[in-house]
Coordinates of C-alpha atoms and ligand atoms in Angstrom, one line a residue:
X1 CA -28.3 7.2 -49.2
X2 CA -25.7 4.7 -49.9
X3 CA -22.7 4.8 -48.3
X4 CA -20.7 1.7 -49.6
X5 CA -17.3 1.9 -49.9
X6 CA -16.6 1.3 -53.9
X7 CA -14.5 -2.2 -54.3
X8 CA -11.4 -1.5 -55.2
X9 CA -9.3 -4.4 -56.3
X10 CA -6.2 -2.5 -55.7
X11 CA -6.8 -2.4 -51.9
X12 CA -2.9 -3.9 -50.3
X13 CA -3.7 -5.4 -46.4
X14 CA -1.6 -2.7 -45.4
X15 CA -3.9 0.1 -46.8
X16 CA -6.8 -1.6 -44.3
X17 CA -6.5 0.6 -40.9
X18 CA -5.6 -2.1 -38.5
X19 CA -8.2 -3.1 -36.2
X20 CA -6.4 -1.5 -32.8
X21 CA -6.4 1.7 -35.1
X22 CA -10.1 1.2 -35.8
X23 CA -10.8 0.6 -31.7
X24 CA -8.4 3.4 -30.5
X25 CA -9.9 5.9 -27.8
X26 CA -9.8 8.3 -29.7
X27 CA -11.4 7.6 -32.5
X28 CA -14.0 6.2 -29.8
X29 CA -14.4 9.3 -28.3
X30 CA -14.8 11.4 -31.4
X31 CA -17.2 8.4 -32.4
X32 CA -19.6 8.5 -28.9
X33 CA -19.9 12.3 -29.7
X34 CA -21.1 12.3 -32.9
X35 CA -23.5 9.4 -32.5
X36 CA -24.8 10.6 -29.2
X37 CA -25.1 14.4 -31.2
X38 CA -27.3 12.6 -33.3
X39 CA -29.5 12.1 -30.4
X40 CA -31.3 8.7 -28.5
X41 CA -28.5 8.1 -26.3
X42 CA -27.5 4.6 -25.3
X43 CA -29.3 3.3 -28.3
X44 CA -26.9 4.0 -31.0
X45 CA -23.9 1.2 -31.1
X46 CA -20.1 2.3 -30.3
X47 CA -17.9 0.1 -32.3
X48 CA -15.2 -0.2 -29.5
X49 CA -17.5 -2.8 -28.2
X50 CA -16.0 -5.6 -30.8
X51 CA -12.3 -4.7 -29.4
X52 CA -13.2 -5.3 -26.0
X53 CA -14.0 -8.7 -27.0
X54 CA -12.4 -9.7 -29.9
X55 CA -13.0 -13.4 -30.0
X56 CA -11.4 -13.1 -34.2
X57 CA -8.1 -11.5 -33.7
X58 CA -6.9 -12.3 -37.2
X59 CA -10.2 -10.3 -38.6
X60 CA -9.4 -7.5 -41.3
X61 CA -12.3 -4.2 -41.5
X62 CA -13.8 -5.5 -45.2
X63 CA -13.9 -2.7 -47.9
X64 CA -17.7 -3.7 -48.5
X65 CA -18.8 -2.0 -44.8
X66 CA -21.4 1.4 -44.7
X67 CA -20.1 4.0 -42.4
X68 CA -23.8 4.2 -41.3
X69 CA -23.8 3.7 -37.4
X70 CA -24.3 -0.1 -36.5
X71 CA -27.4 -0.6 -33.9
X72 CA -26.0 -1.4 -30.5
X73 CA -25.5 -5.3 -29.5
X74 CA -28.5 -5.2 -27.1
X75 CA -30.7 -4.5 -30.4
X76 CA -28.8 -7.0 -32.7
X77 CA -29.3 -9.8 -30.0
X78 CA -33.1 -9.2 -28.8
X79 CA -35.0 -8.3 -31.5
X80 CA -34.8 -11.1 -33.6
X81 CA -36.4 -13.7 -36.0
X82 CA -35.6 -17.2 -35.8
X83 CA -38.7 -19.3 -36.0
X84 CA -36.6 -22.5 -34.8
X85 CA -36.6 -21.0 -31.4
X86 CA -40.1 -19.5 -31.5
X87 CA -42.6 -16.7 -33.6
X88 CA -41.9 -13.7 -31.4
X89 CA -39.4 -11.0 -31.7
X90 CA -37.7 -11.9 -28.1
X91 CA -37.9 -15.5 -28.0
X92 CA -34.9 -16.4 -29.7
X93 CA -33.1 -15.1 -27.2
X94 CA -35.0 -16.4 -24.8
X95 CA -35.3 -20.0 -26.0
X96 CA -31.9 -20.6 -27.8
X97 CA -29.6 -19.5 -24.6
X98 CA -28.5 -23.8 -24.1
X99 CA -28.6 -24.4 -27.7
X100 CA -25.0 -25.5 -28.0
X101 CA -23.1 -25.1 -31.3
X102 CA -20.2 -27.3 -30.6
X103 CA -19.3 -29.6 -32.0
X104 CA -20.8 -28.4 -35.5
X105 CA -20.9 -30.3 -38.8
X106 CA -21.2 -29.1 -42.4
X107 CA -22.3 -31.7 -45.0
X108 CA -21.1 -30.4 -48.4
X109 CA -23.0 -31.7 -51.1
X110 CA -24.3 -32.5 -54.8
X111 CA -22.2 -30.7 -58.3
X112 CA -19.1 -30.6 -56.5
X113 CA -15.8 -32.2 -57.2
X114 CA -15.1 -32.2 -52.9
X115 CA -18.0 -32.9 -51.0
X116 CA -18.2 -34.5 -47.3
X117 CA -18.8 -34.0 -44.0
X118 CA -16.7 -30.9 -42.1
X119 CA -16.2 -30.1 -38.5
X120 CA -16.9 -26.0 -38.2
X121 CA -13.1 -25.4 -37.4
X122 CA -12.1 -27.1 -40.0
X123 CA -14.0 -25.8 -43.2
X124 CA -13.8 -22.2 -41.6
X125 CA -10.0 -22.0 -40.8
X126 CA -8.5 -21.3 -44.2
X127 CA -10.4 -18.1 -45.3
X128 CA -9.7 -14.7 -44.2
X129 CA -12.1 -13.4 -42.1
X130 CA -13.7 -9.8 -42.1
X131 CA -15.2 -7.0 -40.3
X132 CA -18.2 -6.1 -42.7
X133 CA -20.7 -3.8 -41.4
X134 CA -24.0 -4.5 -43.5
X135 CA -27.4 -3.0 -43.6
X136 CA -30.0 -5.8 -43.0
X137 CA -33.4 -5.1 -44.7
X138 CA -36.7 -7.2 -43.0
X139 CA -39.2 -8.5 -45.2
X140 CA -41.3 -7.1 -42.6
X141 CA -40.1 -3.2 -42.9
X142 CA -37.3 -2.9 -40.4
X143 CA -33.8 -2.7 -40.8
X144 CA -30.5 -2.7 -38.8
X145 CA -27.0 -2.3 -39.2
X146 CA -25.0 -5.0 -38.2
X147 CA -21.1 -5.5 -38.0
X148 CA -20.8 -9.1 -38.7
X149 CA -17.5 -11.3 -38.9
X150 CA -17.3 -13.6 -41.7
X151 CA -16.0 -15.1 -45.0
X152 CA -16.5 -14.7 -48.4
X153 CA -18.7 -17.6 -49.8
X154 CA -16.9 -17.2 -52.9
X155 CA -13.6 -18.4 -51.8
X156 CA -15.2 -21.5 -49.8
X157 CA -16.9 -22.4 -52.9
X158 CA -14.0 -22.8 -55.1
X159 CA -12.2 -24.6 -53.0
X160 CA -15.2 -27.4 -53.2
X161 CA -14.9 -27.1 -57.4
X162 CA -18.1 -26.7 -58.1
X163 CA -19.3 -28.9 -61.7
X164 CA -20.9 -27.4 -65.0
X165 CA -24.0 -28.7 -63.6
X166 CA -23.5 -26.5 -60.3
X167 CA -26.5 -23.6 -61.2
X168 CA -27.9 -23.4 -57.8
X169 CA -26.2 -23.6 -54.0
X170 CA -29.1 -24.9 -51.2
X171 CA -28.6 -24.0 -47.9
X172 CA -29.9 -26.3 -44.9
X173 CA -31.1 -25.5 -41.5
X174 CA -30.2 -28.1 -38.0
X175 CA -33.7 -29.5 -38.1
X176 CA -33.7 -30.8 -34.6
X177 CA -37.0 -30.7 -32.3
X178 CA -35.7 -31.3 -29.2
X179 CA -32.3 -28.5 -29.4
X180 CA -35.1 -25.9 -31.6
X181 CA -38.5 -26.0 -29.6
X182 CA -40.0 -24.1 -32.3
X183 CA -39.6 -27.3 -34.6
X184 CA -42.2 -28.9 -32.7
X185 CA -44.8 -26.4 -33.9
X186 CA -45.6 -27.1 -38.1
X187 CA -45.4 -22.6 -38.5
X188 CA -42.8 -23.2 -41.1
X189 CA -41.8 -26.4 -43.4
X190 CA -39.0 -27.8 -41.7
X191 CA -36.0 -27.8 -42.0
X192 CA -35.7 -24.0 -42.9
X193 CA -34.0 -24.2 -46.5
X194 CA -32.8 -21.6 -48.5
X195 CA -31.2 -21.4 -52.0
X196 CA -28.8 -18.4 -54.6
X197 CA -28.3 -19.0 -57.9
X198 CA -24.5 -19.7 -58.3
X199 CA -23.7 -15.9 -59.5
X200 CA -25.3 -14.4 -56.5
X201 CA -23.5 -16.9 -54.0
X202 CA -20.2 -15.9 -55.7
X203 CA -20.5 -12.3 -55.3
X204 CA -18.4 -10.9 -53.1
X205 CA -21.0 -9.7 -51.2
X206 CA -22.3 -12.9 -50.3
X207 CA -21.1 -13.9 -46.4
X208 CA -20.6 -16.8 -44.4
X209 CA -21.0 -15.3 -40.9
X210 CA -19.2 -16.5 -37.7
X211 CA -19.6 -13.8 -35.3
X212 CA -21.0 -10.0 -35.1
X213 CA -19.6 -7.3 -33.0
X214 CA -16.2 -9.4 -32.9
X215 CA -18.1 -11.9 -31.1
X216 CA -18.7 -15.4 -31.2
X217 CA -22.1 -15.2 -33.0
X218 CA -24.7 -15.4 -30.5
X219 CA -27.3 -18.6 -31.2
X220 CA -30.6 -16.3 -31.5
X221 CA -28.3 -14.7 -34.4
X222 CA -27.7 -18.2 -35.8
X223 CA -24.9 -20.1 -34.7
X224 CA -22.5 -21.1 -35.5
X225 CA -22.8 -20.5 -39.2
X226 CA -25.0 -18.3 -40.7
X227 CA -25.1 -16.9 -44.5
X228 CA -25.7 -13.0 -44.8
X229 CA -27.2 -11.3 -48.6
X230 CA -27.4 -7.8 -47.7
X231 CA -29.1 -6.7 -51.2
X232 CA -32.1 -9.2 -50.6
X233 CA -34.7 -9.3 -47.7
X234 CA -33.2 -11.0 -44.2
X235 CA -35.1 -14.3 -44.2
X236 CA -32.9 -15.2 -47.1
X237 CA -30.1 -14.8 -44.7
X238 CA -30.3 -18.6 -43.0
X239 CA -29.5 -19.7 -39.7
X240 CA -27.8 -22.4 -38.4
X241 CA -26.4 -24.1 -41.1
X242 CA -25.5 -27.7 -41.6
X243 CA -25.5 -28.6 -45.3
X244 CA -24.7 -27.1 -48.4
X245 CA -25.8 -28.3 -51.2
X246 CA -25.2 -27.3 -54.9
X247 CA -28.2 -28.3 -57.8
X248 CA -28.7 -27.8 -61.3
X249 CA -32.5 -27.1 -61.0
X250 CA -33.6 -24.4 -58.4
X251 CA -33.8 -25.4 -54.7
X252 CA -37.4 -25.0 -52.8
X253 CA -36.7 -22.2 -49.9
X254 CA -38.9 -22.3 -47.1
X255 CA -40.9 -18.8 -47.3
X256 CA -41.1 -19.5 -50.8
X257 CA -42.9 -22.8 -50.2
X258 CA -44.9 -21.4 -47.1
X259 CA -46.5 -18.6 -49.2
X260 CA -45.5 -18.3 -53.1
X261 CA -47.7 -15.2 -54.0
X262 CA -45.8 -13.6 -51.3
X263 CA -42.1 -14.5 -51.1
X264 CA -40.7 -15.3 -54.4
X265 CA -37.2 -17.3 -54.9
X266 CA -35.2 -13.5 -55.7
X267 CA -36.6 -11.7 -52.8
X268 CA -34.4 -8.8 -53.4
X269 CA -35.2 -5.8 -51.5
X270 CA -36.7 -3.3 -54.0
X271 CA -39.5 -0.6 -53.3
X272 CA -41.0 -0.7 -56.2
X273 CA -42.7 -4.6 -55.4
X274 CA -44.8 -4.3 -52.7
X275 CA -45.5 -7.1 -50.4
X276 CA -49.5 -8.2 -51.4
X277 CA -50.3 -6.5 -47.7
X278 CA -47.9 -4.4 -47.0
X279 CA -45.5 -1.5 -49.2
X280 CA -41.9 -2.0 -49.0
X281 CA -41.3 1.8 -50.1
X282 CA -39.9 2.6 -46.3
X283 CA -38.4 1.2 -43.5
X284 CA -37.9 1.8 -39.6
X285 CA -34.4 1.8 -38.7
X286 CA -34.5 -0.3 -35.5
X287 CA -33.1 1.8 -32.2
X288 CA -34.3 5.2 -33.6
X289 CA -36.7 7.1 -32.5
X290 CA -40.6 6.7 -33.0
X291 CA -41.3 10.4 -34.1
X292 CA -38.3 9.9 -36.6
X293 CA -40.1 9.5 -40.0
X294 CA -39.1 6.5 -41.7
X295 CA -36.6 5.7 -44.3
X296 CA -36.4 5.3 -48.3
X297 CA -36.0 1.6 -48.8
X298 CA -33.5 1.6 -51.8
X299 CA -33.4 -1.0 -54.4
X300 CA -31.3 -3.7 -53.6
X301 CA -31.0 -2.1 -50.0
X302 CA -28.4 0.2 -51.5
X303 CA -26.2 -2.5 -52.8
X304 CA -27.1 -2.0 -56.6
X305 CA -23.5 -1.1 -57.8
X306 CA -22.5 -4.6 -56.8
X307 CA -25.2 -6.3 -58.0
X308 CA -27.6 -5.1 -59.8
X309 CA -25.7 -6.6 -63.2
X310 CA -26.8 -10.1 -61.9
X311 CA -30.9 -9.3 -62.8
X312 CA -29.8 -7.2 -66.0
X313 CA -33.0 -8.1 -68.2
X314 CA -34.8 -9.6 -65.9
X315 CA -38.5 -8.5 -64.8
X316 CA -38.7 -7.9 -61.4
X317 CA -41.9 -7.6 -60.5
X318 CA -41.8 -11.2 -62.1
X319 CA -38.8 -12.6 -60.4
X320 CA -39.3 -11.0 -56.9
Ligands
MTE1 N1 -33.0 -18.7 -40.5 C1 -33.7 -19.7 -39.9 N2 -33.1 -20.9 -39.9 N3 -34.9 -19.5 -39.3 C2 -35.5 -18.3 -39.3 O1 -36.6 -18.1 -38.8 N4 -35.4 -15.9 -40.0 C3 -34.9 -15.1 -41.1 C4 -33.4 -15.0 -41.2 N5 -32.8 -16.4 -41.1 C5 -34.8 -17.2 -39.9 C6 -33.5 -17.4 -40.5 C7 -35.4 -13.7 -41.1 S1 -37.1 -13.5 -41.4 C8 -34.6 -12.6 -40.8 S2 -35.2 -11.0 -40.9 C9 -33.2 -12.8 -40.3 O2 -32.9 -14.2 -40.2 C10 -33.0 -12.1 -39.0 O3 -31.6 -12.2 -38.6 P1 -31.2 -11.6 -37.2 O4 -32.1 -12.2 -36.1 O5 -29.8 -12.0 -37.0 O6 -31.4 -10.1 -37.3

């Protein structure tokens, strides 16, 4: 069941509880209770982790977060799948614990009235960042919840002015063999590219992440910069991003390239479209138990009153 918070433009900065509100102890307590009622102690996440750390003081809760309970940081941070750094669910963070991320530079490219080359800092520092807790559906059948901090892509892309011609934004991956061992092994077409039509990167849904649990974001969850679309499968969520690029004709993503028949360009999560080996119908909620039976994957992993107006008409069996 969705449990989105509806946008509501109306919302004033001062409705938002503030964040010390959101981290109080008692509201931590009352939160440990329930979630360790719920049973698998210790796996669940307590979101006064992110105060404890708080490396984005300035951060705002986002209207767009489910109430659902975020997985703990230990899950966010192991399990995860970044081929740069190796095939296996661990090696990530294994393998990317010297990567370092600093400096960083963003090449902003193609239909745009601004493009150039941007230090991190700079191109991040003048949107408002958020607190968004977003489901994250795998390709592969699993799913988390993950509180991420970030920025709109929206707002980032106006301030570039994107041209008439602008249809498509292409996202670009560090390709760099000797900082992403994985690089040296021909698993994937390298650099790891992935592309939205220009609607889809201006929903508001659509996130530039910096950090998750009010952290830094770690490098096996791809640092520095990483995008996040919560409504279509994770690997269309890319890592590690160093160029963005806006087309007029649609960009060639990775997965896409590697396996057509199996990844399409949309990739939205839906449970009607199976995968051709596997059915997308359920998923297992990573950090719950084994004997608990799996969930109902829902069309655009629950985000359908946000977006589903961007594939109104469209086949999607077609365009998956
Ligand atoms: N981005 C890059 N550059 N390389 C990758 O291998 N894997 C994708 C996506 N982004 C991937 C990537 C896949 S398949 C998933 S499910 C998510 O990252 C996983 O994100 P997480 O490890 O933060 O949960």
């Amino acid at each position: 069941m969705s449990l989105i918070i509806k946008n509501s433009p109306g919302i004033k900065p001062s409705e938002i509880t503030p964040e010390s509100d959101y981290y109080n102890r008692r509201q931590f307590i009352k939160q440990s209770a329930a979630v360790l009622g719920a049973a698998w102690a210790g796996r669940i996440a307590m979101p006064v982790q992110a105060a404890q750390t708080g490396d984005f003081p300035t951060a705002i809760k986002s209207q767009y977060s489910t109430r659902e309970p975020a997985n703990s940081f230990e899950d966010i941070t192991s399990y995860n799948n970044f081929y740069e750094f190796g095939t296996s669910k661990t090696d990530p963070a294994r393998n990317g614990t010297g990567f370092q991320t600093d400096p960083w530079k963003v090449s902003i490219e193609g239909e745009v009235a601004r493009t150039g080359v941007f230090d991190l800092d700079e191109l991040i520092k003048p949107y408002q960042l958020e607190e968004r807790i977003y489901r994250l559906r795998c390709v592969e059948g699993w799913s988390m919840v993950i509180p991420w901090t970030g920025f709109s892509l929206a707002e980032m892309i106006k301030q570039f002015q994107p041209t008439s011609r602008a249809k498509y934004v292409e996202f670009t991956t560090l390709y760099d063999p000797e900082r992403m061992p994985g690089q040296k092994r021909r698993v994937l077409h390298w650099p790891y590219t992935e592309g939205l039509r220009m609607d889809e990167a201006m929903n508001p849904l659509t996130l530039m992440a910096v950090g998750l649990y009010g952290k830094t974001m770690p490098n096996q969850n791809g640092a520095p910069l990483r995008l996040v679309v919560p409504w279509k499968y994770g690997f269309k969520s890319i890592k590690s991003i160093v160029k963005i690029r806006f087309t007029e004709t649609q960009p060639v993503c990775t997965w896409n390239k590697t396996a057509p028949k199996e990844y399409g360009f949309y990739s939205n999560v839906n449970p009607s479209v199976d995968h051709p080996r596997w059915s997308q119908k359920t998923e297992r909620r990573i950090g719950r138990p084994f004997w608990e039976p799996k969930i109902p994957t829902q069309l655009f992993n629950g985000y359908g009153e946000q977006v589903a107006s961007l594939y109104t008409g469209m086949d999607l069996t077609k365009y998956f």
